[in-house]
Coordinates of N, CA and C in Angstrom, one line a residue:
X1210 N -15.5 4.6 -10.5 CA -16.8 4.6 -11.4 C -17.2 2.5 -11.5
X1211 N -19.5 2.2 -11.1 CA -19.5 0.9 -11.4 C -19.4 0.2 -12.4
X1212 N -18.5 -0.9 -12.2 CA -18.6 -2.0 -13.5 C -19.6 -2.2 -14.0
X1213 N -19.8 -2.3 -15.5 CA -21.3 -2.4 -16.2 C -21.6 -3.9 -15.9
X1214 N -22.8 -4.5 -16.5 CA -22.8 -5.9 -16.5 C -22.1 -6.7 -17.4
X1215 N -22.2 -6.1 -18.7 CA -21.1 -6.8 -19.9 C -18.9 -7.2 -19.1
X1216 N -19.0 -5.9 -18.4 CA -17.6 -6.0 -18.3 C -17.4 -6.9 -17.0
X1217 N -18.7 -7.2 -16.5 CA -18.4 -8.1 -15.0 C -18.7 -9.4 -15.8
X1218 N -19.3 -9.6 -16.2 CA -19.0 -11.0 -17.3 C -18.6 -11.2 -18.2
X1219 N -17.8 -10.3 -18.3 CA -16.7 -10.7 -19.0 C -15.1 -11.3 -18.1
X1220 N -15.1 -10.3 -16.9 CA -14.2 -10.3 -16.1 C -14.1 -11.5 -15.3
X1221 N -16.0 -11.9 -15.2 CA -15.8 -13.5 -14.6 C -15.7 -14.5 -15.7
X1222 N -15.7 -14.0 -17.2 CA -15.0 -15.2 -17.9 C -13.7 -15.6 -17.6
X1223 N -13.2 -14.1 -17.8 CA -11.5 -14.4 -17.9 C -10.9 -14.8 -16.6
X1224 N -11.6 -15.1 -15.5 CA -11.5 -15.1 -13.9 C -11.6 -17.3 -14.2
X1225 N -12.5 -17.4 -14.8 CA -12.7 -18.7 -15.1 C -11.7 -19.2 -16.3
X1226 N -11.5 -18.7 -17.2 CA -10.7 -19.0 -17.9 C -8.5 -19.2 -17.4
X1227 N -8.6 -17.8 -16.4 CA -7.2 -18.6 -15.6 C -6.8 -19.5 -15.0
X1228 N -8.2 -19.7 -14.3 CA -8.2 -21.1 -13.5 C -8.1 -22.3 -14.3
X1229 N -9.4 -22.2 -15.3 CA -8.9 -23.7 -16.5 C -7.2 -23.9 -17.2
X1230 N -6.9 -22.5 -17.1 CA -5.0 -22.9 -17.5 C -4.6 -23.0 -17.1
X1231 N -4.3 -22.1 -15.2 CA -3.6 -23.0 -14.0 C -3.9 -24.5 -13.9
X1232 N -5.4 -24.9 -14.0 CA -5.3 -26.4 -13.8 C -4.5 -27.1 -15.5
X1233 N -5.0 -26.5 -16.3 CA -4.3 -27.1 -17.7 C -2.4 -27.1 -17.5
X1234 N -2.0 -25.9 -16.4 CA -0.1 -26.1 -16.7 C 0.1 -27.0 -15.8
X1235 N -0.6 -28.0 -14.7 CA -0.4 -28.6 -13.8 C -0.2 -28.1 -12.5
X1236 N -0.8 -26.4 -12.5 CA -0.3 -25.9 -10.8 C -1.2 -25.5 -10.0
X1237 N -2.2 -25.4 -10.1 CA -3.4 -25.5 -9.1 C -3.1 -26.2 -7.8
X1238 N -3.3 -26.0 -7.0 CA -2.9 -26.2 -5.7 C -3.9 -26.3 -5.2
X1239 N -4.5 -27.4 -3.8 CA -5.4 -27.7 -3.2 C -5.2 -26.8 -2.3
X1240 N -4.3 -26.9 -1.3 CA -4.0 -26.2 -0.1 C -3.4 -25.1 -0.5
X1241 N -3.8 -23.8 0.2 CA -3.4 -22.8 0.2 C -1.4 -22.9 0.6
X1242 N -1.2 -21.4 0.4 CA 0.5 -21.1 1.0 C 0.3 -20.8 2.5
X1243 N 1.0 -21.1 3.1 CA 0.7 -20.7 5.4 C 0.3 -19.4 4.8
X1244 N -0.1 -19.5 5.9 CA -0.8 -17.6 6.1 C 0.8 -16.7 6.5
X1245 N 1.7 -17.2 6.8 CA 2.5 -15.9 6.7 C 3.0 -16.0 4.8
X1246 N 3.0 -16.5 4.3 CA 2.7 -16.2 2.7 C 2.4 -14.8 2.3
X1247 N 0.5 -14.8 2.4 CA 0.1 -13.8 2.9 C 0.1 -12.2 3.0
X1248 N 1.4 -11.9 3.8 CA 1.8 -10.9 4.9 C 2.9 -10.6 4.2
X1249 N 3.8 -10.8 2.6 CA 4.2 -10.2 2.0 C 3.8 -8.4 1.4
X1250 N 4.9 -8.1 1.4 CA 5.1 -6.8 1.9 C 5.2 -6.5 -0.6
X1251 N 6.0 -7.5 -0.5 CA 6.2 -7.3 -2.0 C 5.1 -7.2 -3.3
X1252 N 5.5 -6.7 -4.4 CA 4.7 -7.3 -5.6 C 4.4 -8.7 -5.9
X1253 N 3.2 -8.9 -5.9 CA 2.7 -10.3 -6.2 C 3.5 -11.1 -5.4
X1254 N 3.3 -11.1 -3.8 CA 4.0 -11.7 -3.4 C 5.3 -12.7 -3.3
X1255 N 6.2 -11.9 -4.7 CA 7.2 -12.5 -4.6 C 8.5 -12.6 -3.8
X1256 N 8.2 -12.4 -2.8 CA 9.3 -13.7 -2.0 C 9.0 -14.7 -1.3
X1257 N 7.1 -14.7 -1.0 CA 6.6 -15.6 0.0 C 5.9 -16.3 -1.3
X1258 N 5.8 -17.1 -2.5 CA 4.3 -17.6 -3.1 C 5.1 -17.9 -4.4
X1259 N 5.2 -18.9 -5.3 CA 5.4 -18.6 -6.7 C 4.2 -17.9 -7.3
X1260 N 4.5 -17.5 -8.3 CA 4.0 -16.2 -9.5 C 2.2 -17.1 -9.7
X1261 N 2.3 -18.6 -9.7 CA 1.3 -19.8 -10.3 C 0.5 -19.6 -8.9
X1262 N 0.5 -18.9 -7.5 CA 0.1 -19.9 -6.3 C -0.7 -18.3 -6.3
X1263 N 0.4 -17.2 -6.7 CA -0.3 -15.2 -6.2 C -1.7 -15.5 -7.3
X1264 N -1.4 -16.0 -8.6 CA -2.3 -16.2 -9.3 C -4.0 -16.5 -8.5
X1265 N -3.9 -17.9 -8.1 CA -4.9 -18.7 -7.7 C -5.3 -17.6 -6.1
X1266 N -4.7 -17.5 -5.0 CA -4.9 -17.9 -3.8 C -5.4 -16.1 -3.9
X1267 N -4.5 -15.5 -4.6 CA -4.7 -13.5 -4.6 C -5.2 -12.4 -5.2
X1268 N -4.9 -13.2 -6.3 CA -5.6 -12.6 -7.4 C -6.8 -13.3 -7.5
X1269 N -6.9 -14.3 -8.3 CA -8.4 -14.6 -8.4 C -9.3 -14.6 -7.3
X1270 N -9.1 -14.6 -6.1 CA -9.6 -14.7 -4.5 C -9.8 -13.3 -4.9
X1271 N -9.6 -12.2 -4.3 CA -9.4 -10.7 -4.2 C -10.9 -10.9 -5.6
X1272 N -10.7 -11.0 -6.8 CA -11.2 -10.2 -8.1 C -12.8 -11.2 -8.3
X1273 N -12.7 -12.4 -7.4 CA -13.7 -13.1 -7.1 C -15.0 -12.5 -6.3
X1274 N -14.3 -11.7 -5.2 CA -14.9 -11.1 -3.6 C -15.3 -9.3 -4.7
X1275 N -14.5 -8.7 -5.3 CA -14.9 -7.8 -5.8 C -16.0 -8.2 -6.6
X1276 N -16.3 -9.3 -7.6 CA -17.2 -9.2 -8.4 C -18.4 -9.6 -7.9
X1277 N -18.9 -10.7 -6.8 CA -19.2 -11.0 -5.9 C -20.4 -9.9 -5.5
X1278 N -19.4 -9.1 -4.9 CA -20.1 -8.0 -3.9 C -20.5 -6.5 -4.3
X1279 N -20.1 -6.4 -5.7 CA -20.6 -5.2 -6.7 C -19.6 -4.3 -6.2
X1280 N -18.3 -4.6 -5.1 CA -17.4 -3.6 -5.1 C -16.3 -2.6 -7.2
X1281 N -16.0 -1.5 -6.6 CA -15.4 -1.7 -8.2 C -13.8 -2.2 -8.0
X1282 N -14.2 -2.6 -9.5 CA -12.5 -2.9 -10.1 C -11.8 -2.3 -10.0
X1283 N -10.6 -3.2 -9.7 CA -9.3 -1.9 -10.7 C -9.8 -1.7 -12.0
X1284 N -8.9 -0.6 -12.0 CA -8.6 0.3 -13.3 C -7.7 0.2 -14.2
X1285 N -6.6 -0.4 -13.2 CA -5.2 -0.6 -14.2 C -4.8 -2.0 -13.5
X1286 N -4.2 -2.7 -14.3 CA -4.2 -4.2 -14.3 C -2.9 -4.8 -15.7
X1287 N -1.6 -4.9 -15.0 CA -1.0 -5.2 -15.6 C 0.6 -6.9 -15.3
X1288 N -0.8 -7.9 -14.6 CA -0.2 -8.6 -14.9 C 0.2 -9.9 -16.2
X1289 N 0.0 -9.6 -17.1 CA 0.6 -10.4 -18.0 C 2.1 -9.8 -18.1
X1290 N 2.6 -9.6 -17.5 CA 4.1 -8.9 -18.3 C 4.6 -10.0 -16.8
X1291 N 4.2 -9.6 -16.1 CA 5.0 -11.3 -15.2 C 4.9 -12.0 -14.5
X1292 N 3.6 -12.8 -15.7 CA 4.0 -13.5 -16.3 C 4.6 -14.3 -17.2
X1293 N 4.7 -13.7 -18.1 CA 5.7 -13.5 -19.4 C 7.2 -13.8 -18.8
X1294 N 7.8 -13.2 -17.7 CA 8.6 -13.4 -17.0 C 8.6 -14.9 -16.2
X1295 N 7.5 -14.4 -15.7 CA 8.2 -16.2 -15.1 C 7.7 -17.4 -15.7
X1296 N 7.5 -17.2 -16.7 CA 7.1 -18.5 -18.1 C 9.1 -18.3 -18.7
X1297 N 9.3 -17.4 -18.7 CA 10.4 -17.3 -19.7 C 11.8 -18.2 -19.3
X1298 N 12.3 -19.1 -19.9 CA 13.1 -20.6 -19.7 C 12.8 -21.7 -19.6
X1299 N 11.4 -21.8 -19.4 CA 10.6 -23.0 -18.4 C 10.2 -24.1 -19.8
X1300 N 9.7 -24.9 -19.4 CA 9.2 -26.1 -20.5 C 8.4 -25.3 -20.4
X1301 N 7.4 -25.3 -19.7 CA 5.8 -24.8 -20.3 C 5.7 -23.6 -20.5
X1302 N 5.4 -23.3 -21.6 CA 5.3 -21.7 -21.6 C 4.6 -21.0 -21.7
X1303 N 3.2 -21.2 -20.8 CA 2.2 -20.5 -20.7 C 1.3 -19.7 -21.3
X1304 N 1.5 -19.8 -22.7 CA 1.4 -19.0 -23.8 C 0.1 -18.7 -23.8
X1305 N -1.2 -19.7 -23.5 CA -2.5 -19.5 -23.1 C -2.8 -18.8 -22.3
X1306 N -2.1 -19.2 -20.9 CA -2.8 -17.8 -19.4 C -2.1 -17.2 -20.2
X1307 N -1.2 -16.5 -20.4 CA -0.2 -15.1 -20.7 C -1.4 -14.3 -21.6
X1308 N -2.1 -14.8 -22.9 CA -3.0 -14.3 -23.3 C -3.7 -13.7 -22.9
X1309 N -4.7 -14.9 -21.6 CA -5.5 -14.8 -20.9 C -5.3 -13.9 -20.0
X1310 N -4.4 -13.9 -19.5 CA -3.9 -12.5 -18.5 C -3.8 -10.6 -19.5
X1311 N -3.2 -11.2 -20.6 CA -3.4 -9.7 -21.2 C -4.7 -9.6 -21.3
X1312 N -5.5 -10.4 -22.0 CA -7.2 -9.9 -22.3 C -7.7 -9.4 -21.0
X1313 N -6.9 -9.9 -19.9 CA -7.4 -9.5 -18.6 C -6.9 -7.9 -18.3
X1314 N -6.1 -7.9 -18.8 CA -4.8 -6.4 -18.1 C -5.9 -5.6 -18.9
X1315 N -6.0 -5.8 -20.6 CA -7.3 -4.9 -21.2 C -8.4 -4.4 -20.8
X1316 N -9.0 -5.6 -20.8 CA -10.1 -5.5 -19.8 C -10.7 -4.5 -18.9
X1317 N -9.5 -4.2 -18.1 CA -9.3 -3.8 -16.5 C -8.8 -2.8 -16.9
X1318 N -7.6 -2.3 -17.6 CA -7.2 -0.7 -18.1 C -8.7 0.1 -18.8
X1319 N -9.3 -0.5 -19.6 CA -9.8 0.0 -20.9 C -11.4 0.5 -19.9
X1320 N -11.6 -0.2 -19.2 CA -13.0 -0.3 -18.0 C -13.1 2.0 -18.0

């Protein structure tokens, strides 16, 4: 099913907010991980990347391509629980990022 213009606008806003939160947490990276890190077969490339790297270099990039090319968006998303697990016990709470990911999960799953 094609995404509505309103949904695409909301997804674009959420993608920007995810980037803002990654920068606020000071985990935004200038250089991508090595190519071998992207060949992981594990969910979230958990064996080759930090979760925040996966968000920046895999999730954000793939979602931008889908939005820009007009391809169908995912209809199920469950990224927020992974973010909660990633930030559990860390000094940086990641609360803003988690809230944004919860909103993105909801938006994609309600489409």
